[in-house]
CSV table of C-alpha atoms in Angstrom, one decimal:
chain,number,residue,atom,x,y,z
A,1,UNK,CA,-44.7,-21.8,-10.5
A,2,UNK,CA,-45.9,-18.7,-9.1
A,3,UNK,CA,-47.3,-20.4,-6.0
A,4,UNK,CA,-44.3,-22.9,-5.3
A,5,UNK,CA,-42.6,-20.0,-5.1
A,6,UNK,CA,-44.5,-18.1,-2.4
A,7,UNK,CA,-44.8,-21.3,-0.8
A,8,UNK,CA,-41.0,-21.9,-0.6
A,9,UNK,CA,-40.6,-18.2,0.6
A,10,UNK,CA,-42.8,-18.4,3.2
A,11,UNK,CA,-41.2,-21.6,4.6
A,12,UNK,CA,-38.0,-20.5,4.1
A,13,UNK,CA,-38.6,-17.4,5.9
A,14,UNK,CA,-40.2,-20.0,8.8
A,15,UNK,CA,-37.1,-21.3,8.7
A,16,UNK,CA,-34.6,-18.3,8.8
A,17,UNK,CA,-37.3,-16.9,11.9
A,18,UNK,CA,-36.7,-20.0,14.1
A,19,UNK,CA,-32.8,-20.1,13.2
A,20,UNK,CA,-33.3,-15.8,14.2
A,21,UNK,CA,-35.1,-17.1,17.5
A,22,UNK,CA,-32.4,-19.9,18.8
A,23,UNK,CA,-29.3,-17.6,17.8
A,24,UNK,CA,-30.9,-14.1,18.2
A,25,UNK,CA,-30.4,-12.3,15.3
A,26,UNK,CA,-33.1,-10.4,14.2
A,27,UNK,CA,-34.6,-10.5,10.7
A,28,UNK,CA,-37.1,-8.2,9.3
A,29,UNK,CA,-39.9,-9.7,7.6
A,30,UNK,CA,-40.4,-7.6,4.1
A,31,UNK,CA,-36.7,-7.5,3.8
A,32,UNK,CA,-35.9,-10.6,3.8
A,33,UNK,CA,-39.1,-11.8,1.8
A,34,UNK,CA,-37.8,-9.6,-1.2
A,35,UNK,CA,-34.4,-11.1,-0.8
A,36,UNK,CA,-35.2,-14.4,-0.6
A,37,UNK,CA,-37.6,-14.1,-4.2
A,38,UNK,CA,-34.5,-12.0,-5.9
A,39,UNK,CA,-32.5,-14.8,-5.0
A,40,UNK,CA,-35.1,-17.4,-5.8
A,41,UNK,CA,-35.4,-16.2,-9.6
A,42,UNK,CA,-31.7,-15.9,-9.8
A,43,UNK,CA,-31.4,-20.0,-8.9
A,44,UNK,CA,-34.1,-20.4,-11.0
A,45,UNK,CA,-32.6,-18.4,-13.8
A,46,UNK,CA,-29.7,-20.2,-13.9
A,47,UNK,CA,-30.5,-23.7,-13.5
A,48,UNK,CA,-33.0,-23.0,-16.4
A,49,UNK,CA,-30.3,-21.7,-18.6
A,50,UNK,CA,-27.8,-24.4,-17.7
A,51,UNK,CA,-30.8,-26.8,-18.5
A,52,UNK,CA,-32.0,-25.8,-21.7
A,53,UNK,CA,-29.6,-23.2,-23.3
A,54,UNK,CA,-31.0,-20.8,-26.2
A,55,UNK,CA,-30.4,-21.7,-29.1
A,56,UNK,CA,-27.6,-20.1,-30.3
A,57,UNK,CA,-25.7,-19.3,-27.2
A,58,UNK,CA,-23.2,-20.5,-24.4
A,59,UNK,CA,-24.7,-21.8,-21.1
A,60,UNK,CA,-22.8,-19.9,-18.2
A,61,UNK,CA,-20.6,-23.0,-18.0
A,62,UNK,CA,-19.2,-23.1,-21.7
A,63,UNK,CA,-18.6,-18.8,-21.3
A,64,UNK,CA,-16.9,-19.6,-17.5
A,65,UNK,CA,-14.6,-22.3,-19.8
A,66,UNK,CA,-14.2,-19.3,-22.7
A,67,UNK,CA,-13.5,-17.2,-20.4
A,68,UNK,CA,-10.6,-19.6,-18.8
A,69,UNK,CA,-9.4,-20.5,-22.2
A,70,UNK,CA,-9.2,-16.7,-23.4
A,71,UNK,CA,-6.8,-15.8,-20.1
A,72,UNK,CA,-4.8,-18.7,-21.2
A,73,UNK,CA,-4.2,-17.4,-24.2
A,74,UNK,CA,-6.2,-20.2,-26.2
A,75,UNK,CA,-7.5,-18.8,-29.6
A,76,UNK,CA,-10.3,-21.7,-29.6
A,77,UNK,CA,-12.9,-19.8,-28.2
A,78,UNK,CA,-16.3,-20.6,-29.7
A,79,UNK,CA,-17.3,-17.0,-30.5
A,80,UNK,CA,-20.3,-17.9,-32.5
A,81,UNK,CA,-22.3,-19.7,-29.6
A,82,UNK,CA,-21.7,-16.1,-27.7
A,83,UNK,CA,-24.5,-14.3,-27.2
A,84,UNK,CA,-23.6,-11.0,-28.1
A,85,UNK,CA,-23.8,-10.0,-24.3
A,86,UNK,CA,-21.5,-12.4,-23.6
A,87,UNK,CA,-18.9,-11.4,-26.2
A,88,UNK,CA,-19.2,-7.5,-24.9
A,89,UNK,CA,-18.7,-9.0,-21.5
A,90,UNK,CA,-15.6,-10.7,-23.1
A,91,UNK,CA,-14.0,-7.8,-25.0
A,92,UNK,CA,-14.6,-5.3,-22.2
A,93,UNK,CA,-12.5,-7.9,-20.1
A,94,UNK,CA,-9.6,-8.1,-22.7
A,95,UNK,CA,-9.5,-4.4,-22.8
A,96,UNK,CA,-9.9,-3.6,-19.1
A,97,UNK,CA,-7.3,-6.9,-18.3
A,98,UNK,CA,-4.6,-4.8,-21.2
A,99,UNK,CA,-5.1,-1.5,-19.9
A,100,UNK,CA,-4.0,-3.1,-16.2
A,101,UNK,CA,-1.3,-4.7,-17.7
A,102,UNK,CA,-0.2,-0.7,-19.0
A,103,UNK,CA,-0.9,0.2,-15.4
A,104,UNK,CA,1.1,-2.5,-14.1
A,105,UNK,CA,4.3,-1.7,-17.1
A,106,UNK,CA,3.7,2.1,-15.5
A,107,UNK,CA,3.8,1.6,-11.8
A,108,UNK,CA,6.7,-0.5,-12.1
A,109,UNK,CA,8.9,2.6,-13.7
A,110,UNK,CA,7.1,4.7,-11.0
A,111,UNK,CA,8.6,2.1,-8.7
A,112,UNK,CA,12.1,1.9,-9.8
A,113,UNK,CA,12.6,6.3,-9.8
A,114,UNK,CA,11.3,5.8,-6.4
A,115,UNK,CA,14.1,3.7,-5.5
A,116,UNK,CA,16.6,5.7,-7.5
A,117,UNK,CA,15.6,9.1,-6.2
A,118,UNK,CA,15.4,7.7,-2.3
A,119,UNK,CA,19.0,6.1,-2.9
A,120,UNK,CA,20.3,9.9,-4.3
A,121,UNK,CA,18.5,11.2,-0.7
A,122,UNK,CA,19.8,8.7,1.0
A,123,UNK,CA,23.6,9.0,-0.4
A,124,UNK,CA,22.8,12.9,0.0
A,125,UNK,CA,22.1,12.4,3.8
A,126,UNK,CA,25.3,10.6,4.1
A,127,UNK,CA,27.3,13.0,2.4
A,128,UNK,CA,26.1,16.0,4.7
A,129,UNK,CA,26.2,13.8,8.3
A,130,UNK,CA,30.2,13.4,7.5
A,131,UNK,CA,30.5,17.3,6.2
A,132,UNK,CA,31.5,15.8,3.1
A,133,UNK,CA,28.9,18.6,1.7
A,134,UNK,CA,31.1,22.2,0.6
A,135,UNK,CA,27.6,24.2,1.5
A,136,UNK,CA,27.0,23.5,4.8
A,137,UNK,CA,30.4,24.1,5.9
A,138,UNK,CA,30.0,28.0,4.0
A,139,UNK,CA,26.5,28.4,5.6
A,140,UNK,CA,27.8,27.8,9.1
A,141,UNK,CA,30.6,30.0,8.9
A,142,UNK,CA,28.7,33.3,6.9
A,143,UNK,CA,25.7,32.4,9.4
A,144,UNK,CA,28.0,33.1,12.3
A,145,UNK,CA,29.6,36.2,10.5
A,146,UNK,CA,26.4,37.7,10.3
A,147,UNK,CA,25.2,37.4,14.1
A,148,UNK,CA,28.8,38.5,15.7
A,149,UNK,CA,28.2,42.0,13.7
């Protein structure tokens, strides 16, 4: 397995160097060797766990499909075929998707005495521009007192 998988490096890198040389692009070699194994193992990973699943445990599909049922609201999640990963994973969710839903409750009240306090200026604003306001009538005319002494 080891040695298909140098193999298919190298060719892929082949590859990406004479895509590099028709469109330009520049790749460098160690780079993109190490990417192209990460990457490698990751495909490999999965398709091996979707495969052959542990006993035990949830392929990535059946958790993906949890996961879907759980937003929805369904209570017939499988938690026993979790690995216990997998069910961390899923209560760290819960608790991260209920402490947005406070944040949401919150900014929405943040929102609405926005609104209230910018209608008060507003109205405020209003009030002065038509000399509805008793102080700036009183400030004007004590202002002027003071500079004709």
């Amino acid at each position: 397995m080891s040695h298909n998988r140098q193999v298919t490096c190298s060719y892929l890198l082949n590859l990406l160097h004479g895509i590099s040389n028709h469109t330009g692009l520049t790749l460098e070699r160690p780079i993109t060797q190490s990417r192209l194994r990460r990457i490698q193992e990751e495909v490999q990973h999965q398709l091996t766990t979707l495969k052959d699943p542990r006993k035990g445990q949830a392929s990535p599909i059946e958790v993906r499909r949890n996961l879907e049922c759980r937003k929805m609201g369904s209570s017939s999640v499988n938690w026993e075929g979790l690995s216990p990963k997998s069910r961390y994973i899923l209560d760290t969710m819960k608790e991260l998707r209920e402490k947005l839903d406070l944040v949401g409750k919150s900014l929405d009240l943040v929102q609405k005495d926005a609104h209230r306090t910018n209608n008060k200026v507003e109205a405020l604003s209003k009030a002065k521009e038509e000399g509805v306001g008793g102080h700036s009538g009183h400030s004007r005319s004590s202002h002027s007192s003071k500079e004709e002494r």
